[in-house]
PDB file of C-alpha atoms in Angstrom:
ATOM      1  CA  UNK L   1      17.889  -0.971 -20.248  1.00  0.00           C
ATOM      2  CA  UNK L   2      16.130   0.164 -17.223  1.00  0.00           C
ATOM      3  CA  UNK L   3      17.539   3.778 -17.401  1.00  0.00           C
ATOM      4  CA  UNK L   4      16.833   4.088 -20.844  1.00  0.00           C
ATOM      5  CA  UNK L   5      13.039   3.371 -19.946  1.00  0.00           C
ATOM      6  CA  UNK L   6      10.948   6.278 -19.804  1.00  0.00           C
ATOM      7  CA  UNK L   7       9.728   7.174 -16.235  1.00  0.00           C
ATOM      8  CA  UNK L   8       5.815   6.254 -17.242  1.00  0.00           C
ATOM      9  CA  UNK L   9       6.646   2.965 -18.233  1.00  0.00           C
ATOM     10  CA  UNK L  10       6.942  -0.048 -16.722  1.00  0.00           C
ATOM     11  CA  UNK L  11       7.550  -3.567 -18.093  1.00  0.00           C
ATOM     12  CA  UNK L  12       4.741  -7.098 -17.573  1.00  0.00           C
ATOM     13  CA  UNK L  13       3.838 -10.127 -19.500  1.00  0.00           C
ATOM     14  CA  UNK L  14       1.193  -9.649 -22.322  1.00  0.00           C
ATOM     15  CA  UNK L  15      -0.434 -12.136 -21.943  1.00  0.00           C
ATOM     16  CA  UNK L  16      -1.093 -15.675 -20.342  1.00  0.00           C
ATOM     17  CA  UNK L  17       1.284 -18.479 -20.150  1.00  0.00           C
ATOM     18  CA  UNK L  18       1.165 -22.493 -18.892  1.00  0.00           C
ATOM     19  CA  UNK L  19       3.119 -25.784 -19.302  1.00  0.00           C
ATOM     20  CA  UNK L  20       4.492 -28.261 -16.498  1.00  0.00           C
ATOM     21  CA  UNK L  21       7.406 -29.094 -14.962  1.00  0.00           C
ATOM     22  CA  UNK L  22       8.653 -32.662 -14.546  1.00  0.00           C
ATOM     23  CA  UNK L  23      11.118 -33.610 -11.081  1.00  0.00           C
ATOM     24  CA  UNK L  24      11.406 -36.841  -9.404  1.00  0.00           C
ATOM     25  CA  UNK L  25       7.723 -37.848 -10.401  1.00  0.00           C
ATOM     26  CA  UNK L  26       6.530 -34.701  -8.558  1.00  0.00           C
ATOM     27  CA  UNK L  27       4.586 -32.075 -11.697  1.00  0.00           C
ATOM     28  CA  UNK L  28       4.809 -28.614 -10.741  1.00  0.00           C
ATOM     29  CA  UNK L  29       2.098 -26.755 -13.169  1.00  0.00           C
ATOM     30  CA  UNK L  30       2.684 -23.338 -13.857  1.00  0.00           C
ATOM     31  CA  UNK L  31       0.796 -20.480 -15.088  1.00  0.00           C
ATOM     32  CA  UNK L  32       1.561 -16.841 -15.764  1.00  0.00           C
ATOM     33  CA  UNK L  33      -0.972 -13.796 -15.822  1.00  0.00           C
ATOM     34  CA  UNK L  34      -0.914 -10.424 -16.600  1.00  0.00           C
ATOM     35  CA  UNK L  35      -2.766  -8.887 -13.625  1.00  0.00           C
ATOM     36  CA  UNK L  36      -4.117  -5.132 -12.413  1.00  0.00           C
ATOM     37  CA  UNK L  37      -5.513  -5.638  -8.946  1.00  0.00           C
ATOM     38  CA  UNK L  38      -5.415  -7.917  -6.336  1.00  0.00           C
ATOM     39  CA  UNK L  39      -9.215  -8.724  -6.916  1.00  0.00           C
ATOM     40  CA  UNK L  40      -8.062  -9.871 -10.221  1.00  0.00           C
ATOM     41  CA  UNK L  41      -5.180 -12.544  -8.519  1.00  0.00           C
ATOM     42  CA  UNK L  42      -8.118 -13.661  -6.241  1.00  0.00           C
ATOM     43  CA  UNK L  43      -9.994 -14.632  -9.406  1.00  0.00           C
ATOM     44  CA  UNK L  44      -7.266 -16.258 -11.489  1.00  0.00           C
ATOM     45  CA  UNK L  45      -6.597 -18.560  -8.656  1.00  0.00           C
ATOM     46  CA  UNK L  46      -9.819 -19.570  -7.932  1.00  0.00           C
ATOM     47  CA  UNK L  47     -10.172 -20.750 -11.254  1.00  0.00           C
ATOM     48  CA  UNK L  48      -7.365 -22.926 -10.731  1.00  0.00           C
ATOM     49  CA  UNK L  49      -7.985 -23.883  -7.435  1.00  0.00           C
ATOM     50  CA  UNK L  50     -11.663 -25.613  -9.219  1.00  0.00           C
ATOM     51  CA  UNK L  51      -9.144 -27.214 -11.873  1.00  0.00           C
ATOM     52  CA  UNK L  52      -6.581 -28.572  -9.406  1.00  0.00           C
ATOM     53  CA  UNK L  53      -8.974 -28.841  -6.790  1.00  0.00           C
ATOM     54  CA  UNK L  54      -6.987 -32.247  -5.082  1.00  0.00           C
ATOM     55  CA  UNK L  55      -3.648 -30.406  -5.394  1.00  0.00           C
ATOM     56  CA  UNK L  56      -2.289 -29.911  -2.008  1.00  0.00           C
ATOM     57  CA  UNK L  57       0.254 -26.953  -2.988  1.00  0.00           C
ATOM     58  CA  UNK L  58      -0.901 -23.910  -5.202  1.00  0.00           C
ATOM     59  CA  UNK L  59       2.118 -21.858  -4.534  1.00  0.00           C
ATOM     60  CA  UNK L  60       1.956 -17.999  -6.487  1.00  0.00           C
ATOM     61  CA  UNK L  61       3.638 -14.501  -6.332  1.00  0.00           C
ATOM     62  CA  UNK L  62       2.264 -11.665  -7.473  1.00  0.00           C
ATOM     63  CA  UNK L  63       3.752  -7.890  -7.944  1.00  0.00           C
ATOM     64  CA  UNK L  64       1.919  -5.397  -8.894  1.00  0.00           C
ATOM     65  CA  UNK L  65       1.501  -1.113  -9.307  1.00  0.00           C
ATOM     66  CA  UNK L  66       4.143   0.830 -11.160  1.00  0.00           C
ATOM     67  CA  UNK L  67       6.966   0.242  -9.108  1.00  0.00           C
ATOM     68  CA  UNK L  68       5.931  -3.077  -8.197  1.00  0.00           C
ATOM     69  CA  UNK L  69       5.879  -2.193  -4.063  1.00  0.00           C
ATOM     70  CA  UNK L  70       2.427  -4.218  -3.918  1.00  0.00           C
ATOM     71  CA  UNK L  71       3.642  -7.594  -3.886  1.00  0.00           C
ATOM     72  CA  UNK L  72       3.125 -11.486  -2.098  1.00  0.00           C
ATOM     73  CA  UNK L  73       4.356 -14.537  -1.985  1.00  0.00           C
ATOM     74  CA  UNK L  74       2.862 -17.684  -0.508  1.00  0.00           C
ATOM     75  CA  UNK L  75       4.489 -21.435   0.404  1.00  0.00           C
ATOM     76  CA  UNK L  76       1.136 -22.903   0.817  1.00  0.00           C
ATOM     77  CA  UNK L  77       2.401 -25.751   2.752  1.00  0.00           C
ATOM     78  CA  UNK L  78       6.015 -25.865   1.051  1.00  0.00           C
ATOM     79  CA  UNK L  79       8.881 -25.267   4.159  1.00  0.00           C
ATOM     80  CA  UNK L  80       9.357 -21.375   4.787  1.00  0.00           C
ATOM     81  CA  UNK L  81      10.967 -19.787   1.685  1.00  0.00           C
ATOM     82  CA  UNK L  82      10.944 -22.712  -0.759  1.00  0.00           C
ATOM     83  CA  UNK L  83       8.374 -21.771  -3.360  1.00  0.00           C
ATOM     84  CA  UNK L  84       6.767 -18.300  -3.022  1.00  0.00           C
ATOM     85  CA  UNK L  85      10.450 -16.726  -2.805  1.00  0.00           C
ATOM     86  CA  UNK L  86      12.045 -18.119  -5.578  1.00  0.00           C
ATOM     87  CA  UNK L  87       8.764 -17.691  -8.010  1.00  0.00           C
ATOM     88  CA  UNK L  88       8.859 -13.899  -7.020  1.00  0.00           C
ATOM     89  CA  UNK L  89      12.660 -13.792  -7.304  1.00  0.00           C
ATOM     90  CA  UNK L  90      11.956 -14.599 -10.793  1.00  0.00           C
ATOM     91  CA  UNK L  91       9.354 -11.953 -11.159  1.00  0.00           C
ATOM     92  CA  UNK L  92      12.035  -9.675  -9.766  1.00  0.00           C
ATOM     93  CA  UNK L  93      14.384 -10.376 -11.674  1.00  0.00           C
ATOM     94  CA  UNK L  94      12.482  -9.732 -14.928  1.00  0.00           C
ATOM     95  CA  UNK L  95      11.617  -6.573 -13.941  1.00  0.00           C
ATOM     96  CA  UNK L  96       7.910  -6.984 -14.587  1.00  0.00           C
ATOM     97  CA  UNK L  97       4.714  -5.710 -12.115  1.00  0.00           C
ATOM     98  CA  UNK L  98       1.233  -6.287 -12.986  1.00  0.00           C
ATOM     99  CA  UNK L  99       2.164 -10.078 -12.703  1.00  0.00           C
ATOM    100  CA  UNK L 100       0.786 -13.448 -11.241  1.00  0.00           C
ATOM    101  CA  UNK L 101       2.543 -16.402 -11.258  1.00  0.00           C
ATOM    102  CA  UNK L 102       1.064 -19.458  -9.839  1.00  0.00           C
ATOM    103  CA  UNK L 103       2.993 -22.821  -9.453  1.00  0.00           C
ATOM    104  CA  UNK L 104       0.392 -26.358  -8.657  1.00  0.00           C
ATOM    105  CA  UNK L 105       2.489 -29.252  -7.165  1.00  0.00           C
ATOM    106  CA  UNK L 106       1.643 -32.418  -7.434  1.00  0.00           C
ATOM    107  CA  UNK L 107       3.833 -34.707  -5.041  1.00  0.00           C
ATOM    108  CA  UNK L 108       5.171 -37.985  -6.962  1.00  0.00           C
ATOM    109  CA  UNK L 109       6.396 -39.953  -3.845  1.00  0.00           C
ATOM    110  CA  UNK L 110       9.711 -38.840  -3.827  1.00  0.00           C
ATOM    111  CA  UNK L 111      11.024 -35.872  -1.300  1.00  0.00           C
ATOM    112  CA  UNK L 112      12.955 -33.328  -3.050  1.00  0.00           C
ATOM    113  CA  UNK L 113      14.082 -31.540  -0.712  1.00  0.00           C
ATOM    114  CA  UNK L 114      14.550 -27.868   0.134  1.00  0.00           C
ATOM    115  CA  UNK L 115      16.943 -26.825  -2.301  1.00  0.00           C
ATOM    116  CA  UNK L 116      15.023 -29.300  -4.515  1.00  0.00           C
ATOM    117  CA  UNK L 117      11.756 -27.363  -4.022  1.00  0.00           C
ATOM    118  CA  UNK L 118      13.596 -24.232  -4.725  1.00  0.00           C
ATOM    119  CA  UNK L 119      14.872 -24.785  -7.757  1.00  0.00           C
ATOM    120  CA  UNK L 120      11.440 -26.661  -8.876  1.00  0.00           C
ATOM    121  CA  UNK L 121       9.562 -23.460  -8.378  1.00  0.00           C
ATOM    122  CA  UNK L 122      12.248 -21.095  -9.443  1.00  0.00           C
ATOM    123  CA  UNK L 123      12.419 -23.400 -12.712  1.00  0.00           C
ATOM    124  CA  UNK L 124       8.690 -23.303 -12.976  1.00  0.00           C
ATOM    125  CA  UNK L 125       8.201 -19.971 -12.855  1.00  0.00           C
ATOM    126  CA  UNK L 126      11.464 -19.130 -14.871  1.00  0.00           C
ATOM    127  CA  UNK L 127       9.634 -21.279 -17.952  1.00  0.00           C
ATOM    128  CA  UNK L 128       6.635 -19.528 -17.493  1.00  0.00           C
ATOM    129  CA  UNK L 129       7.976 -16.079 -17.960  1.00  0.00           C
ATOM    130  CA  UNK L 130      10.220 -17.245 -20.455  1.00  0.00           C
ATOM    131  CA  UNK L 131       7.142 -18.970 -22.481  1.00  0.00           C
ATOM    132  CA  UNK L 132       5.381 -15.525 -22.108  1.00  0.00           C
ATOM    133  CA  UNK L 133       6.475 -12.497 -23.816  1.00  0.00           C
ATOM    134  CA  UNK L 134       7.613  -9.168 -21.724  1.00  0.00           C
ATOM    135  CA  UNK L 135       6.151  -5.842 -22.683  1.00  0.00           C
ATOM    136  CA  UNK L 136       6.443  -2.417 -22.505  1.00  0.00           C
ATOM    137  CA  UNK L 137       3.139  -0.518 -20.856  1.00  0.00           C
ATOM    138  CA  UNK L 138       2.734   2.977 -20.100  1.00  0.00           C
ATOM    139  CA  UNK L 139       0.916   4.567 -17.008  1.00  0.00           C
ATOM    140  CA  UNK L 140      -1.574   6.447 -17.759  1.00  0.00           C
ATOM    141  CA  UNK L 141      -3.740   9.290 -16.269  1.00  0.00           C
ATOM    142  CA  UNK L 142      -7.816  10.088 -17.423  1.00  0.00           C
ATOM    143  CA  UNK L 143      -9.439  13.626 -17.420  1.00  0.00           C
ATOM    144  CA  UNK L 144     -12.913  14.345 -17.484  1.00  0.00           C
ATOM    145  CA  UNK L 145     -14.531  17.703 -19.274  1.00  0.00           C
ATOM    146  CA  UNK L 146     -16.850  19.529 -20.209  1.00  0.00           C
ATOM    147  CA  UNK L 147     -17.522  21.903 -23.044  1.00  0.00           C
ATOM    148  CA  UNK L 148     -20.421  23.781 -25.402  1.00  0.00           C
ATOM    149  CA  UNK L 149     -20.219  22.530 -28.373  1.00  0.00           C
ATOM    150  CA  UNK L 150     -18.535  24.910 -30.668  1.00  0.00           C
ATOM    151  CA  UNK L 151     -15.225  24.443 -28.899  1.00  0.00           C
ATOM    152  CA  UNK L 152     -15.372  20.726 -29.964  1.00  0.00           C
ATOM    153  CA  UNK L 153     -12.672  21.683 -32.586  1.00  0.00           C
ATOM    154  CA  UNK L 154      -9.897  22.982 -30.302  1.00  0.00           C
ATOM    155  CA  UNK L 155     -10.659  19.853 -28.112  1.00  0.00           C
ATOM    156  CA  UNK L 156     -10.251  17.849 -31.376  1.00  0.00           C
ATOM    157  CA  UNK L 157      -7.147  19.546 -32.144  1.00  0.00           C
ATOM    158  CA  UNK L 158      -5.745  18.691 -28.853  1.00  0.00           C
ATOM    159  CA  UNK L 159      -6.732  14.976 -29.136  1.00  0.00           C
ATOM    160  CA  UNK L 160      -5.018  14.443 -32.090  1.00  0.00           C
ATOM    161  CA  UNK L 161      -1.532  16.306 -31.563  1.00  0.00           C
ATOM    162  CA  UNK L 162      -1.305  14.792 -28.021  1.00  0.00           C
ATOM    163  CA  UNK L 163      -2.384  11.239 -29.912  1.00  0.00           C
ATOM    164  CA  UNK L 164      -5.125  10.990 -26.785  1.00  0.00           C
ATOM    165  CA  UNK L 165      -7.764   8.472 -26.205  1.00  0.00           C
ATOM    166  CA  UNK L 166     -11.118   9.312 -25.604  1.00  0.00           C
ATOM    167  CA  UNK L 167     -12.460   6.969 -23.299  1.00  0.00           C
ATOM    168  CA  UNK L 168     -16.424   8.319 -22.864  1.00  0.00           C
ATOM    169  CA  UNK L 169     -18.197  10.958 -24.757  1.00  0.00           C
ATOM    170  CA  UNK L 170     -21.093  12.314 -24.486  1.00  0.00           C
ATOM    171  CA  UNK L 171     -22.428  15.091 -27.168  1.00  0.00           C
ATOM    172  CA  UNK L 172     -25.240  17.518 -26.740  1.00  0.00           C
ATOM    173  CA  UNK L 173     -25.576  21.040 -26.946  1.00  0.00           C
ATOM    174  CA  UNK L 174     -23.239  21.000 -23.835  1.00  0.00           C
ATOM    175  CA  UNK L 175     -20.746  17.892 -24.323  1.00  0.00           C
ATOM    176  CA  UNK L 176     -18.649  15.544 -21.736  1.00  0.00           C
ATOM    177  CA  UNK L 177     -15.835  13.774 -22.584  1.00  0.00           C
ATOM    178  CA  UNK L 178     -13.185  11.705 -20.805  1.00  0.00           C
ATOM    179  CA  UNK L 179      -9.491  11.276 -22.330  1.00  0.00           C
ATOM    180  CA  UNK L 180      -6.318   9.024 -21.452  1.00  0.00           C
ATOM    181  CA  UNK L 181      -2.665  10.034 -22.220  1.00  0.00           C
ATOM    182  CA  UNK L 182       1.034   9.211 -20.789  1.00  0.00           C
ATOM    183  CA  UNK L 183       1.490  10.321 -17.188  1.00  0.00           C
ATOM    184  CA  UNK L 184       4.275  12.407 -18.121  1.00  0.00           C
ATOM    185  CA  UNK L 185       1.986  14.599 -21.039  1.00  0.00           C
ATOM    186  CA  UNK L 186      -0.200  15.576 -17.882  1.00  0.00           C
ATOM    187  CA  UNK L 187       1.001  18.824 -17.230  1.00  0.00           C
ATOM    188  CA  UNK L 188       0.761  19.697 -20.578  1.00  0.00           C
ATOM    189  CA  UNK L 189      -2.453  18.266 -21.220  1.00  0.00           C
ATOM    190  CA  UNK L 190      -4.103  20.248 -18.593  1.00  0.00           C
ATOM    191  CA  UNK L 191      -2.592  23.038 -19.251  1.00  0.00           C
ATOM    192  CA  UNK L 192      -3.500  23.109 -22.908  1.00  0.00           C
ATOM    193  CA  UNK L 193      -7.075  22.395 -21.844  1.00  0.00           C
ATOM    194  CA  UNK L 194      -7.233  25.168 -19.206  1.00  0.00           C
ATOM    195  CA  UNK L 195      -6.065  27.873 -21.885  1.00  0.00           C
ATOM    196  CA  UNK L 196      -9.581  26.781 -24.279  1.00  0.00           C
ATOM    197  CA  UNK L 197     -12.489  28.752 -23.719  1.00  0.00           C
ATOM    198  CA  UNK L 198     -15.324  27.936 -21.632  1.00  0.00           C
ATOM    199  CA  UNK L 199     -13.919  24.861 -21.049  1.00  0.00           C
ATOM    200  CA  UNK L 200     -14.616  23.102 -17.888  1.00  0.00           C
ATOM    201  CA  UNK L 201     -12.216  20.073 -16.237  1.00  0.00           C
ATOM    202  CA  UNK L 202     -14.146  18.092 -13.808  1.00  0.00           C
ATOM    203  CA  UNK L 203     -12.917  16.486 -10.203  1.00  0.00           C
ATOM    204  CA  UNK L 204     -12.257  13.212 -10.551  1.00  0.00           C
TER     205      UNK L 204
END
């Protein structure tokens, strides 16, 4: 599967996920996100640390860029290697990036142990992938241009055989225009854009 996967792709979870886990009395809530930055974890779990507020673990992994080398994993008071490990394990395992996983436990007077706690939060996150559903995204690059306006055509032309997105636009007599597309059409983008007249691409 992995080989056959196009080298702009990568795979993460589309969209969010919850439920709760039951062991000995203790509840392990879990929750699944699709994230982009770490900004974006920071803000997912402060959400839940307001809704779980007297929770005394809020265990999470998160991996995320295209080849997932951005990653963490946190026991928040669990023993050494007993929650955040096995809930990225199970990222890992999946394959995805761009992903959050956050387990809450809830401690129901019985001690579970460490393998216990391991295969709480490895279950935990396990069900939340599993009641998520794992896509397909590509990576993709923006360039910015400029033009006169009577080569709008040819950059029309260009948009719609490459199937690109125009993400800003701005028409005058001189216009500016920013467009998305697959990493791997970049080379061919920019040279197809270089070869139309008077036709400026901006630094980023």
């Amino acid at each position: 599967m992995e080989d056959q996967l196009a080298s702009d792709t990568f795979l993460t979870l589309a969209g969010e996920s919850s439920g709760l886990f039951k062991d000995r009395n203790s509840k392990f809530h879990y929750y699944a996100f699709p994230v982009r930055s770490e900004e974006e974890v920071k803000e997912k779990q402060a959400v839940l640390k307001k809704k779980y507020y007297d929770a005394r673990h809020h265990c999470y992994a998160f991996v995320i860029g295209r080849d997932g080398d951005f990653f963490r994993a946190s026991d928040d008071g669990e023993p050494n290697h007993s929650a955040g490990d096995p809930i990225l394990g199970q990222i890992r395992s999946h394959n995805l990036t761009n992903t959050l996983i956050v387990v809450v436990r809830y401690f129901g007077g019985t001690k579970l142990g460490v393998s216990g706690l391991i295969n709480a939060y490895k279950t935990s996150a396990a069900l939340a992938i599993e009641e998520n559903e794992i896509i397909e995204e590509q990576v993709k690059e923006q360039v910015s241009i400029h033009f006169p306006y009577p080569v709008m055509n040819d950059v029309m032309k260009l948009v719609k055989l490459h199937e690109l997105e125009i993400v800003d636009q701005e028409m005058t007599l001189d216009c500016k225009m920013t467009l998305e597309f697959r990493e791997k059409l970049k080379e061919t983008v920019l040279e197809t854009l270089g070869d139309i007249q008077d036709l400026k691409i901006l630094e980023p």
